[in-house]
Amino acid sequence: MPKNKVQATESSKMVTAKKTGKRSALQDVVTREYTIHLHKLVHGRSFKKRAPWAVKSIVAFAQKAMGTRDVRLDPKLNQEVWSRGIKSVPHRMRLKLERKRNDDEGAKEKLYTYASYVPVTTFKGLQTAVVDTE
């Protein structure tokens, strides 16, 4: 335990020191598969707002996991969220999040995330996995 306030702030500064090394764009392009627990994200939400809230939660999850503000959802993913109606959102979903380069001329950000649905039979034993992109 730090003896004084100065010691505590110095140790926290050391932990939050940023790396100055540059990363190439190829390292930034990555594809991962995640399992998202939608049931806990829509818990307590009124029935007529569950599916829209689930979509917003998927976007927020992708932003946090991949570190991009621009997240695009695959239409199949949207169909899967809405497949059981507005109030019966699937408990869990397997997502493939792809961080890609933005080739648009007037793009604000260099990278965007593309989220798509991965059908699985069971969620038992699944972990986050890096997918090789061909």
mmCIF file of N, CA and C in Angstrom:
data_model
loop_
_atom_site.group_PDB
_atom_site.id
_atom_site.type_symbol
_atom_site.label_atom_id
_atom_site.label_comp_id
_atom_site.label_asym_id
_atom_site.label_seq_id
_atom_site.Cartn_x
_atom_site.Cartn_y
_atom_site.Cartn_z
ATOM 1 N N MET A 1 0.844 -1.181 0.000
ATOM 2 C CA MET A 1 0.000 0.000 0.000
ATOM 3 C C MET A 1 0.887 1.242 0.000
ATOM 4 N N PRO A 2 0.581 2.229 -0.879
ATOM 5 C CA PRO A 2 1.406 3.428 -0.918
ATOM 6 C C PRO A 2 1.271 4.238 0.361
ATOM 7 N N LYS A 3 2.401 4.837 0.749
ATOM 8 C CA LYS A 3 2.414 5.591 1.996
ATOM 9 C C LYS A 3 1.798 6.971 1.836
ATOM 10 N N ASN A 4 1.890 7.532 0.660
ATOM 11 C CA ASN A 4 1.298 8.850 0.457
ATOM 12 C C ASN A 4 0.673 8.945 -0.928
ATOM 13 N N LYS A 5 0.015 10.075 -1.186
ATOM 14 C CA LYS A 5 -0.694 10.261 -2.437
ATOM 15 C C LYS A 5 0.255 10.339 -3.630
ATOM 16 N N VAL A 6 1.408 10.942 -3.445
ATOM 17 C CA VAL A 6 2.365 11.107 -4.534
ATOM 18 C C VAL A 6 2.835 9.749 -5.030
ATOM 19 N N GLN A 7 3.106 8.849 -4.107
ATOM 20 C CA GLN A 7 3.559 7.520 -4.477
ATOM 21 C C GLN A 7 2.472 6.785 -5.265
ATOM 22 N N ALA A 8 1.219 6.959 -4.886
ATOM 23 C CA ALA A 8 0.120 6.293 -5.572
ATOM 24 C C ALA A 8 -0.033 6.815 -6.994
ATOM 25 N N THR A 9 0.076 8.123 -7.201
ATOM 26 C CA THR A 9 -0.081 8.661 -8.550
ATOM 27 C C THR A 9 1.094 8.311 -9.446
ATOM 28 N N GLU A 10 2.287 8.230 -8.893
ATOM 29 C CA GLU A 10 3.440 7.857 -9.705
ATOM 30 C C GLU A 10 3.319 6.425 -10.199
ATOM 31 N N SER A 11 2.846 5.530 -9.347
ATOM 32 C CA SER A 11 2.714 4.140 -9.775
ATOM 33 C C SER A 11 1.615 4.002 -10.826
ATOM 34 N N SER A 12 0.544 4.789 -10.705
ATOM 35 C CA SER A 12 -0.517 4.703 -11.707
ATOM 36 C C SER A 12 -0.065 5.294 -13.033
ATOM 37 N N LYS A 13 0.818 6.287 -13.008
ATOM 38 C CA LYS A 13 1.343 6.849 -14.249
ATOM 39 C C LYS A 13 2.204 5.837 -14.981
ATOM 40 N N MET A 14 2.937 5.039 -14.242
ATOM 41 C CA MET A 14 3.773 4.026 -14.873
ATOM 42 C C MET A 14 2.924 2.976 -15.575
ATOM 43 N N VAL A 15 1.803 2.644 -14.975
ATOM 44 C CA VAL A 15 0.938 1.625 -15.555
ATOM 45 C C VAL A 15 0.282 2.149 -16.823
ATOM 46 N N THR A 16 -0.103 3.437 -16.845
ATOM 47 C CA THR A 16 -0.824 3.975 -17.984
ATOM 48 C C THR A 16 0.082 4.584 -19.042
ATOM 49 N N ALA A 17 1.383 4.364 -18.947
ATOM 50 C CA ALA A 17 2.305 4.902 -19.952
ATOM 51 C C ALA A 17 2.019 4.248 -21.300
ATOM 52 N N LYS A 18 1.970 5.079 -22.354
ATOM 53 C CA LYS A 18 1.640 4.570 -23.683
ATOM 54 C C LYS A 18 2.890 4.112 -24.409
ATOM 55 N N LYS A 19 2.692 3.133 -25.288
ATOM 56 C CA LYS A 19 3.789 2.688 -26.144
ATOM 57 C C LYS A 19 3.898 3.668 -27.310
ATOM 58 N N THR A 20 5.097 3.942 -27.723
ATOM 59 C CA THR A 20 5.292 4.896 -28.804
ATOM 60 C C THR A 20 5.526 4.211 -30.143
ATOM 61 N N GLY A 21 5.574 2.908 -30.156
ATOM 62 C CA GLY A 21 5.822 2.174 -31.394
ATOM 63 C C GLY A 21 4.648 2.271 -32.352
ATOM 64 N N LYS A 22 4.943 2.359 -33.654
ATOM 65 C CA LYS A 22 3.905 2.430 -34.678
ATOM 66 C C LYS A 22 3.547 1.013 -35.114
ATOM 67 N N ARG A 23 2.247 0.806 -35.418
ATOM 68 C CA ARG A 23 1.805 -0.478 -35.939
ATOM 69 C C ARG A 23 1.465 -0.311 -37.405
ATOM 70 N N SER A 24 1.716 -1.339 -38.176
ATOM 71 C CA SER A 24 1.384 -1.258 -39.597
ATOM 72 C C SER A 24 -0.106 -1.532 -39.781
ATOM 73 N N ALA A 25 -0.614 -1.189 -40.938
ATOM 74 C CA ALA A 25 -2.033 -1.392 -41.223
ATOM 75 C C ALA A 25 -2.370 -2.876 -41.316
ATOM 76 N N LEU A 26 -1.387 -3.690 -41.700
ATOM 77 C CA LEU A 26 -1.650 -5.130 -41.777
ATOM 78 C C LEU A 26 -1.893 -5.721 -40.396
ATOM 79 N N GLN A 27 -1.223 -5.201 -39.374
ATOM 80 C CA GLN A 27 -1.456 -5.692 -38.022
ATOM 81 C C GLN A 27 -2.826 -5.254 -37.521
ATOM 82 N N ASP A 28 -3.322 -4.149 -38.025
ATOM 83 C CA ASP A 28 -4.621 -3.647 -37.589
ATOM 84 C C ASP A 28 -5.767 -4.450 -38.183
ATOM 85 N N VAL A 29 -5.549 -5.089 -39.329
ATOM 86 C CA VAL A 29 -6.592 -5.875 -39.973
ATOM 87 C C VAL A 29 -6.595 -7.263 -39.337
ATOM 88 N N VAL A 30 -7.697 -7.594 -38.660
ATOM 89 C CA VAL A 30 -7.780 -8.867 -37.943
ATOM 90 C C VAL A 30 -9.224 -9.343 -37.929
ATOM 91 N N THR A 31 -9.415 -10.654 -37.810
ATOM 92 C CA THR A 31 -10.747 -11.246 -37.725
ATOM 93 C C THR A 31 -10.806 -12.143 -36.502
ATOM 94 N N ARG A 32 -11.827 -11.934 -35.656
ATOM 95 C CA ARG A 32 -12.000 -12.747 -34.458
ATOM 96 C C ARG A 32 -13.447 -13.198 -34.352
ATOM 97 N N GLU A 33 -13.634 -14.343 -33.689
ATOM 98 C CA GLU A 33 -14.982 -14.838 -33.399
ATOM 99 C C GLU A 33 -15.237 -14.707 -31.910
ATOM 100 N N TYR A 34 -16.370 -14.117 -31.564
ATOM 101 C CA TYR A 34 -16.771 -13.896 -30.183
ATOM 102 C C TYR A 34 -18.134 -14.524 -29.940
ATOM 103 N N THR A 35 -18.388 -14.886 -28.678
ATOM 104 C CA THR A 35 -19.731 -15.243 -28.245
ATOM 105 C C THR A 35 -20.233 -14.106 -27.384
ATOM 106 N N ILE A 36 -21.378 -13.554 -27.746
ATOM 107 C CA ILE A 36 -21.946 -12.440 -26.994
ATOM 108 C C ILE A 36 -23.198 -12.934 -26.277
ATOM 109 N N HIS A 37 -23.302 -12.587 -24.998
ATOM 110 C CA HIS A 37 -24.426 -12.997 -24.168
ATOM 111 C C HIS A 37 -25.480 -11.890 -24.211
ATOM 112 N N LEU A 38 -26.411 -12.008 -25.156
ATOM 113 C CA LEU A 38 -27.427 -10.971 -25.342
ATOM 114 C C LEU A 38 -28.458 -10.957 -24.230
ATOM 115 N N HIS A 39 -28.690 -12.104 -23.612
ATOM 116 C CA HIS A 39 -29.742 -12.195 -22.597
ATOM 117 C C HIS A 39 -29.482 -11.247 -21.440
ATOM 118 N N LYS A 40 -28.234 -11.148 -21.005
ATOM 119 C CA LYS A 40 -27.934 -10.248 -19.891
ATOM 120 C C LYS A 40 -27.927 -8.785 -20.328
ATOM 121 N N LEU A 41 -27.719 -8.542 -21.619
ATOM 122 C CA LEU A 41 -27.718 -7.165 -22.105
ATOM 123 C C LEU A 41 -29.122 -6.597 -22.267
ATOM 124 N N VAL A 42 -30.107 -7.464 -22.546
ATOM 125 C CA VAL A 42 -31.484 -6.982 -22.716
ATOM 126 C C VAL A 42 -32.337 -7.246 -21.480
ATOM 127 N N HIS A 43 -31.720 -7.783 -20.425
ATOM 128 C CA HIS A 43 -32.466 -8.076 -19.198
ATOM 129 C C HIS A 43 -33.050 -6.787 -18.614
ATOM 130 N N GLY A 44 -34.336 -6.822 -18.306
ATOM 131 C CA GLY A 44 -34.988 -5.660 -17.719
ATOM 132 C C GLY A 44 -35.479 -4.654 -18.742
ATOM 133 N N ARG A 45 -35.144 -4.846 -19.995
ATOM 134 C CA ARG A 45 -35.581 -3.944 -21.059
ATOM 135 C C ARG A 45 -37.026 -4.283 -21.402
ATOM 136 N N SER A 46 -37.842 -3.280 -21.681
ATOM 137 C CA SER A 46 -39.246 -3.546 -22.009
ATOM 138 C C SER A 46 -39.326 -4.357 -23.308
ATOM 139 N N PHE A 47 -40.373 -5.157 -23.417
ATOM 140 C CA PHE A 47 -40.474 -6.126 -24.504
ATOM 141 C C PHE A 47 -40.368 -5.490 -25.887
ATOM 142 N N LYS A 48 -40.964 -4.353 -26.073
ATOM 143 C CA LYS A 48 -40.984 -3.745 -27.404
ATOM 144 C C LYS A 48 -39.683 -3.025 -27.765
ATOM 145 N N LYS A 49 -38.705 -3.083 -26.870
ATOM 146 C CA LYS A 49 -37.424 -2.448 -27.152
ATOM 147 C C LYS A 49 -36.268 -3.439 -27.137
ATOM 148 N N ARG A 50 -36.554 -4.726 -26.957
ATOM 149 C CA ARG A 50 -35.483 -5.710 -26.769
ATOM 150 C C ARG A 50 -34.627 -5.920 -28.020
ATOM 151 N N ALA A 51 -35.229 -6.188 -29.154
ATOM 152 C CA ALA A 51 -34.439 -6.433 -30.372
ATOM 153 C C ALA A 51 -33.660 -5.187 -30.807
ATOM 154 N N PRO A 52 -34.278 -3.995 -30.801
ATOM 155 C CA PRO A 52 -33.472 -2.813 -31.145
ATOM 156 C C PRO A 52 -32.324 -2.590 -30.158
ATOM 157 N N TRP A 53 -32.568 -2.853 -28.889
ATOM 158 C CA TRP A 53 -31.520 -2.692 -27.882
ATOM 159 C C TRP A 53 -30.409 -3.724 -28.093
ATOM 160 N N ALA A 54 -30.782 -4.929 -28.499
ATOM 161 C CA ALA A 54 -29.787 -5.975 -28.767
ATOM 162 C C ALA A 54 -28.878 -5.571 -29.924
ATOM 163 N N VAL A 55 -29.456 -4.974 -30.958
ATOM 164 C CA VAL A 55 -28.658 -4.519 -32.097
ATOM 165 C C VAL A 55 -27.687 -3.434 -31.639
ATOM 166 N N LYS A 56 -28.163 -2.491 -30.838
ATOM 167 C CA LYS A 56 -27.295 -1.424 -30.328
ATOM 168 C C LYS A 56 -26.211 -1.999 -29.424
ATOM 169 N N SER A 57 -26.550 -3.037 -28.659
ATOM 170 C CA SER A 57 -25.571 -3.670 -27.777
ATOM 171 C C SER A 57 -24.489 -4.387 -28.580
ATOM 172 N N ILE A 58 -24.864 -5.004 -29.696
ATOM 173 C CA ILE A 58 -23.891 -5.670 -30.563
ATOM 174 C C ILE A 58 -22.924 -4.635 -31.141
ATOM 175 N N VAL A 59 -23.454 -3.494 -31.562
ATOM 176 C CA VAL A 59 -22.609 -2.431 -32.107
ATOM 177 C C VAL A 59 -21.648 -1.918 -31.029
ATOM 178 N N ALA A 60 -22.160 -1.709 -29.811
ATOM 179 C CA ALA A 60 -21.311 -1.229 -28.713
ATOM 180 C C ALA A 60 -20.231 -2.249 -28.369
ATOM 181 N N PHE A 61 -20.596 -3.539 -28.374
ATOM 182 C CA PHE A 61 -19.630 -4.600 -28.104
ATOM 183 C C PHE A 61 -18.528 -4.602 -29.162
ATOM 184 N N ALA A 62 -18.916 -4.472 -30.428
ATOM 185 C CA ALA A 62 -17.938 -4.482 -31.515
ATOM 186 C C ALA A 62 -17.014 -3.270 -31.435
ATOM 187 N N GLN A 63 -17.564 -2.115 -31.080
ATOM 188 C CA GLN A 63 -16.732 -0.918 -30.935
ATOM 189 C C GLN A 63 -15.695 -1.115 -29.846
ATOM 190 N N LYS A 64 -16.118 -1.688 -28.732
ATOM 191 C CA LYS A 64 -15.207 -1.888 -27.617
ATOM 192 C C LYS A 64 -14.174 -2.975 -27.916
ATOM 193 N N ALA A 65 -14.601 -4.072 -28.527
ATOM 194 C CA ALA A 65 -13.705 -5.192 -28.777
ATOM 195 C C ALA A 65 -12.682 -4.885 -29.869
ATOM 196 N N MET A 66 -13.092 -4.159 -30.898
ATOM 197 C CA MET A 66 -12.207 -3.924 -32.042
ATOM 198 C C MET A 66 -11.611 -2.521 -32.070
ATOM 199 N N GLY A 67 -12.109 -1.632 -31.251
ATOM 200 C CA GLY A 67 -11.521 -0.298 -31.152
ATOM 201 C C GLY A 67 -11.801 0.608 -32.327
ATOM 202 N N THR A 68 -12.932 0.412 -33.010
ATOM 203 C CA THR A 68 -13.311 1.289 -34.117
ATOM 204 C C THR A 68 -14.676 1.899 -33.831
ATOM 205 N N ARG A 69 -14.889 3.113 -34.276
ATOM 206 C CA ARG A 69 -16.179 3.773 -34.094
ATOM 207 C C ARG A 69 -17.168 3.331 -35.170
ATOM 208 N N ASP A 70 -16.648 2.993 -36.356
ATOM 209 C CA ASP A 70 -17.486 2.616 -37.490
ATOM 210 C C ASP A 70 -17.717 1.101 -37.459
ATOM 211 N N VAL A 71 -18.956 0.697 -37.158
ATOM 212 C CA VAL A 71 -19.309 -0.725 -37.115
ATOM 213 C C VAL A 71 -20.449 -0.958 -38.101
ATOM 214 N N ARG A 72 -20.279 -1.955 -38.963
ATOM 215 C CA ARG A 72 -21.305 -2.291 -39.953
ATOM 216 C C ARG A 72 -21.801 -3.703 -39.685
ATOM 217 N N LEU A 73 -23.120 -3.855 -39.669
ATOM 218 C CA LEU A 73 -23.727 -5.153 -39.385
ATOM 219 C C LEU A 73 -24.124 -5.835 -40.689
ATOM 220 N N ASP A 74 -23.855 -7.131 -40.750
ATOM 221 C CA ASP A 74 -24.283 -7.950 -41.867
ATOM 222 C C ASP A 74 -25.803 -8.099 -41.802
ATOM 223 N N PRO A 75 -26.505 -8.046 -42.932
ATOM 224 C CA PRO A 75 -27.968 -8.227 -42.907
ATOM 225 C C PRO A 75 -28.399 -9.570 -42.303
ATOM 226 N N LYS A 76 -27.588 -10.618 -42.487
ATOM 227 C CA LYS A 76 -27.919 -11.931 -41.900
ATOM 228 C C LYS A 76 -27.874 -11.875 -40.376
ATOM 229 N N LEU A 77 -26.940 -11.096 -39.820
ATOM 230 C CA LEU A 77 -26.863 -10.920 -38.369
ATOM 231 C C LEU A 77 -28.112 -10.215 -37.868
ATOM 232 N N ASN A 78 -28.531 -9.177 -38.567
ATOM 233 C CA ASN A 78 -29.744 -8.448 -38.189
ATOM 234 C C ASN A 78 -30.965 -9.361 -38.265
ATOM 235 N N GLN A 79 -31.044 -10.185 -39.307
ATOM 236 C CA GLN A 79 -32.159 -11.127 -39.447
ATOM 237 C C GLN A 79 -32.178 -12.128 -38.301
ATOM 238 N N GLU A 80 -31.015 -12.576 -37.870
ATOM 239 C CA GLU A 80 -30.938 -13.559 -36.790
ATOM 240 C C GLU A 80 -31.380 -12.956 -35.459
ATOM 241 N N VAL A 81 -31.012 -11.696 -35.211
ATOM 242 C CA VAL A 81 -31.446 -11.035 -33.981
ATOM 243 C C VAL A 81 -32.965 -10.901 -33.970
ATOM 244 N N TRP A 82 -33.532 -10.544 -35.107
ATOM 245 C CA TRP A 82 -34.974 -10.301 -35.211
ATOM 246 C C TRP A 82 -35.769 -11.569 -35.540
ATOM 247 N N SER A 83 -35.122 -12.736 -35.708
ATOM 248 C CA SER A 83 -35.800 -13.941 -36.197
ATOM 249 C C SER A 83 -36.920 -14.417 -35.284
ATOM 250 N N ARG A 84 -36.798 -14.193 -33.976
ATOM 251 C CA ARG A 84 -37.826 -14.648 -33.032
ATOM 252 C C ARG A 84 -38.723 -13.507 -32.576
ATOM 253 N N GLY A 85 -38.676 -12.408 -33.289
ATOM 254 C CA GLY A 85 -39.545 -11.279 -32.973
ATOM 255 C C GLY A 85 -38.831 -10.219 -32.167
ATOM 256 N N ILE A 86 -39.582 -9.196 -31.791
ATOM 257 C CA ILE A 86 -38.995 -8.047 -31.107
ATOM 258 C C ILE A 86 -38.686 -8.352 -29.647
ATOM 259 N N LYS A 87 -39.427 -9.272 -29.030
ATOM 260 C CA LYS A 87 -39.248 -9.470 -27.591
ATOM 261 C C LYS A 87 -38.523 -10.742 -27.206
ATOM 262 N N SER A 88 -38.316 -11.676 -28.142
ATOM 263 C CA SER A 88 -37.644 -12.938 -27.821
ATOM 264 C C SER A 88 -36.285 -12.998 -28.497
ATOM 265 N N VAL A 89 -35.374 -12.192 -28.030
ATOM 266 C CA VAL A 89 -34.023 -12.137 -28.594
ATOM 267 C C VAL A 89 -33.270 -13.408 -28.193
ATOM 268 N N PRO A 90 -32.448 -13.979 -29.094
ATOM 269 C CA PRO A 90 -31.652 -15.156 -28.718
ATOM 270 C C PRO A 90 -30.767 -14.870 -27.507
ATOM 271 N N HIS A 91 -30.597 -15.869 -26.636
ATOM 272 C CA HIS A 91 -29.811 -15.676 -25.421
ATOM 273 C C HIS A 91 -28.350 -15.401 -25.727
ATOM 274 N N ARG A 92 -27.789 -16.169 -26.643
ATOM 275 C CA ARG A 92 -26.390 -15.989 -27.026
ATOM 276 C C ARG A 92 -26.278 -16.006 -28.535
ATOM 277 N N MET A 93 -25.227 -15.361 -29.035
ATOM 278 C CA MET A 93 -24.946 -15.386 -30.467
ATOM 279 C C MET A 93 -23.438 -15.464 -30.665
ATOM 280 N N ARG A 94 -23.052 -16.131 -31.718
ATOM 281 C CA ARG A 94 -21.642 -16.198 -32.095
ATOM 282 C C ARG A 94 -21.435 -15.195 -33.223
ATOM 283 N N LEU A 95 -20.502 -14.266 -33.018
ATOM 284 C CA LEU A 95 -20.242 -13.209 -33.983
ATOM 285 C C LEU A 95 -18.842 -13.334 -34.560
ATOM 286 N N LYS A 96 -18.712 -12.971 -35.820
ATOM 287 C CA LYS A 96 -17.401 -12.833 -36.426
ATOM 288 C C LYS A 96 -17.188 -11.341 -36.663
ATOM 289 N N LEU A 97 -16.184 -10.781 -35.989
ATOM 290 C CA LEU A 97 -15.871 -9.364 -36.127
ATOM 291 C C LEU A 97 -14.602 -9.220 -36.951
ATOM 292 N N GLU A 98 -14.715 -8.490 -38.055
ATOM 293 C CA GLU A 98 -13.586 -8.287 -38.961
ATOM 294 C C GLU A 98 -13.213 -6.806 -38.970
ATOM 295 N N ARG A 99 -11.995 -6.504 -38.565
ATOM 296 C CA ARG A 99 -11.508 -5.134 -38.661
ATOM 297 C C ARG A 99 -10.868 -4.979 -40.028
ATOM 298 N N LYS A 100 -11.415 -4.056 -40.842
ATOM 299 C CA LYS A 100 -10.972 -3.901 -42.222
ATOM 300 C C LYS A 100 -10.512 -2.471 -42.488
ATOM 301 N N ARG A 101 -9.750 -2.322 -43.564
ATOM 302 C CA ARG A 101 -9.318 -0.993 -43.993
ATOM 303 C C ARG A 101 -10.459 -0.293 -44.704
ATOM 304 N N ASN A 102 -10.622 0.996 -44.434
ATOM 305 C CA ASN A 102 -11.662 1.792 -45.077
ATOM 306 C C ASN A 102 -11.065 2.448 -46.313
ATOM 307 N N ASP A 103 -11.543 2.051 -47.501
ATOM 308 C CA ASP A 103 -10.980 2.557 -48.747
ATOM 309 C C ASP A 103 -11.757 3.738 -49.313
ATOM 310 N N ASP A 104 -12.766 4.225 -48.592
ATOM 311 C CA ASP A 104 -13.540 5.367 -49.065
ATOM 312 C C ASP A 104 -12.679 6.619 -49.071
ATOM 313 N N GLU A 105 -12.978 7.524 -49.998
ATOM 314 C CA GLU A 105 -12.193 8.753 -50.134
ATOM 315 C C GLU A 105 -12.349 9.672 -48.928
ATOM 316 N N GLY A 106 -13.583 9.961 -48.538
ATOM 317 C CA GLY A 106 -13.820 10.911 -47.453
ATOM 318 C C GLY A 106 -14.029 10.248 -46.106
ATOM 319 N N ALA A 107 -13.357 9.146 -45.862
ATOM 320 C CA ALA A 107 -13.553 8.406 -44.619
ATOM 321 C C ALA A 107 -12.900 9.141 -43.452
ATOM 322 N N LYS A 108 -13.633 9.198 -42.338
ATOM 323 C CA LYS A 108 -13.092 9.841 -41.143
ATOM 324 C C LYS A 108 -12.065 8.945 -40.457
ATOM 325 N N GLU A 109 -12.291 7.643 -40.524
ATOM 326 C CA GLU A 109 -11.395 6.694 -39.865
ATOM 327 C C GLU A 109 -10.772 5.756 -40.897
ATOM 328 N N LYS A 110 -9.588 5.257 -40.583
ATOM 329 C CA LYS A 110 -8.878 4.365 -41.504
ATOM 330 C C LYS A 110 -9.443 2.950 -41.474
ATOM 331 N N LEU A 111 -10.053 2.565 -40.353
ATOM 332 C CA LEU A 111 -10.524 1.190 -40.187
ATOM 333 C C LEU A 111 -12.003 1.172 -39.825
ATOM 334 N N TYR A 112 -12.669 0.069 -40.180
ATOM 335 C CA TYR A 112 -14.042 -0.165 -39.745
ATOM 336 C C TYR A 112 -14.191 -1.627 -39.358
ATOM 337 N N THR A 113 -15.268 -1.935 -38.634
ATOM 338 C CA THR A 113 -15.526 -3.306 -38.203
ATOM 339 C C THR A 113 -16.774 -3.825 -38.905
ATOM 340 N N TYR A 114 -16.670 -5.036 -39.446
ATOM 341 C CA TYR A 114 -17.811 -5.687 -40.087
ATOM 342 C C TYR A 114 -18.216 -6.876 -39.226
ATOM 343 N N ALA A 115 -19.442 -6.853 -38.707
ATOM 344 C CA ALA A 115 -19.931 -7.904 -37.817
ATOM 345 C C ALA A 115 -20.863 -8.827 -38.592
ATOM 346 N N SER A 116 -20.623 -10.127 -38.488
ATOM 347 C CA SER A 116 -21.474 -11.110 -39.153
ATOM 348 C C SER A 116 -21.798 -12.253 -38.197
ATOM 349 N N TYR A 117 -22.851 -12.992 -38.551
ATOM 350 C CA TYR A 117 -23.359 -14.077 -37.717
ATOM 351 C C TYR A 117 -22.668 -15.391 -38.072
ATOM 352 N N VAL A 118 -22.320 -16.170 -37.035
ATOM 353 C CA VAL A 118 -21.731 -17.494 -37.236
ATOM 354 C C VAL A 118 -22.675 -18.519 -36.595
ATOM 355 N N PRO A 119 -23.311 -19.384 -37.401
ATOM 356 C CA PRO A 119 -24.207 -20.390 -36.812
ATOM 357 C C PRO A 119 -23.411 -21.486 -36.096
ATOM 358 N N VAL A 120 -23.825 -21.813 -34.870
ATOM 359 C CA VAL A 120 -23.206 -22.891 -34.098
ATOM 360 C C VAL A 120 -24.317 -23.745 -33.496
ATOM 361 N N THR A 121 -24.003 -25.027 -33.246
ATOM 362 C CA THR A 121 -24.992 -25.912 -32.644
ATOM 363 C C THR A 121 -25.056 -25.737 -31.134
ATOM 364 N N THR A 122 -23.884 -25.539 -30.498
ATOM 365 C CA THR A 122 -23.838 -25.348 -29.054
ATOM 366 C C THR A 122 -22.771 -24.318 -28.712
ATOM 367 N N PHE A 123 -22.959 -23.645 -27.600
ATOM 368 C CA PHE A 123 -22.005 -22.630 -27.163
ATOM 369 C C PHE A 123 -21.035 -23.166 -26.117
ATOM 370 N N LYS A 124 -21.181 -24.436 -25.746
ATOM 371 C CA LYS A 124 -20.339 -25.031 -24.713
ATOM 372 C C LYS A 124 -18.887 -25.096 -25.176
ATOM 373 N N GLY A 125 -17.991 -24.578 -24.357
ATOM 374 C CA GLY A 125 -16.565 -24.675 -24.616
ATOM 375 C C GLY A 125 -16.021 -23.713 -25.653
ATOM 376 N N LEU A 126 -16.858 -22.839 -26.200
ATOM 377 C CA LEU A 126 -16.367 -21.890 -27.201
ATOM 378 C C LEU A 126 -15.665 -20.720 -26.528
ATOM 379 N N GLN A 127 -14.569 -20.304 -27.104
ATOM 380 C CA GLN A 127 -13.843 -19.143 -26.613
ATOM 381 C C GLN A 127 -13.584 -18.206 -27.777
ATOM 382 N N THR A 128 -13.086 -17.023 -27.461
ATOM 383 C CA THR A 128 -12.723 -16.079 -28.494
ATOM 384 C C THR A 128 -11.584 -16.666 -29.318
ATOM 385 N N ALA A 129 -11.746 -16.639 -30.642
ATOM 386 C CA ALA A 129 -10.738 -17.248 -31.509
ATOM 387 C C ALA A 129 -10.375 -16.282 -32.629
ATOM 388 N N VAL A 130 -9.088 -16.222 -32.935
ATOM 389 C CA VAL A 130 -8.631 -15.438 -34.076
ATOM 390 C C VAL A 130 -8.773 -16.285 -35.315
ATOM 391 N N VAL A 131 -9.436 -15.742 -36.326
ATOM 392 C CA VAL A 131 -9.696 -16.466 -37.569
ATOM 393 C C VAL A 131 -8.692 -16.009 -38.605
ATOM 394 N N ASP A 132 -8.109 -16.958 -39.328
ATOM 395 C CA ASP A 132 -7.175 -16.617 -40.399
ATOM 396 C C ASP A 132 -7.969 -16.095 -41.594
ATOM 397 N N THR A 133 -7.572 -14.954 -42.117
ATOM 398 C CA THR A 133 -8.244 -14.384 -43.274
ATOM 399 C C THR A 133 -7.468 -14.750 -44.528
ATOM 400 N N GLU A 134 -8.182 -15.222 -45.511
ATOM 401 C CA GLU A 134 -7.526 -15.609 -46.761
ATOM 402 C C GLU A 134 -7.607 -14.486 -47.752
#
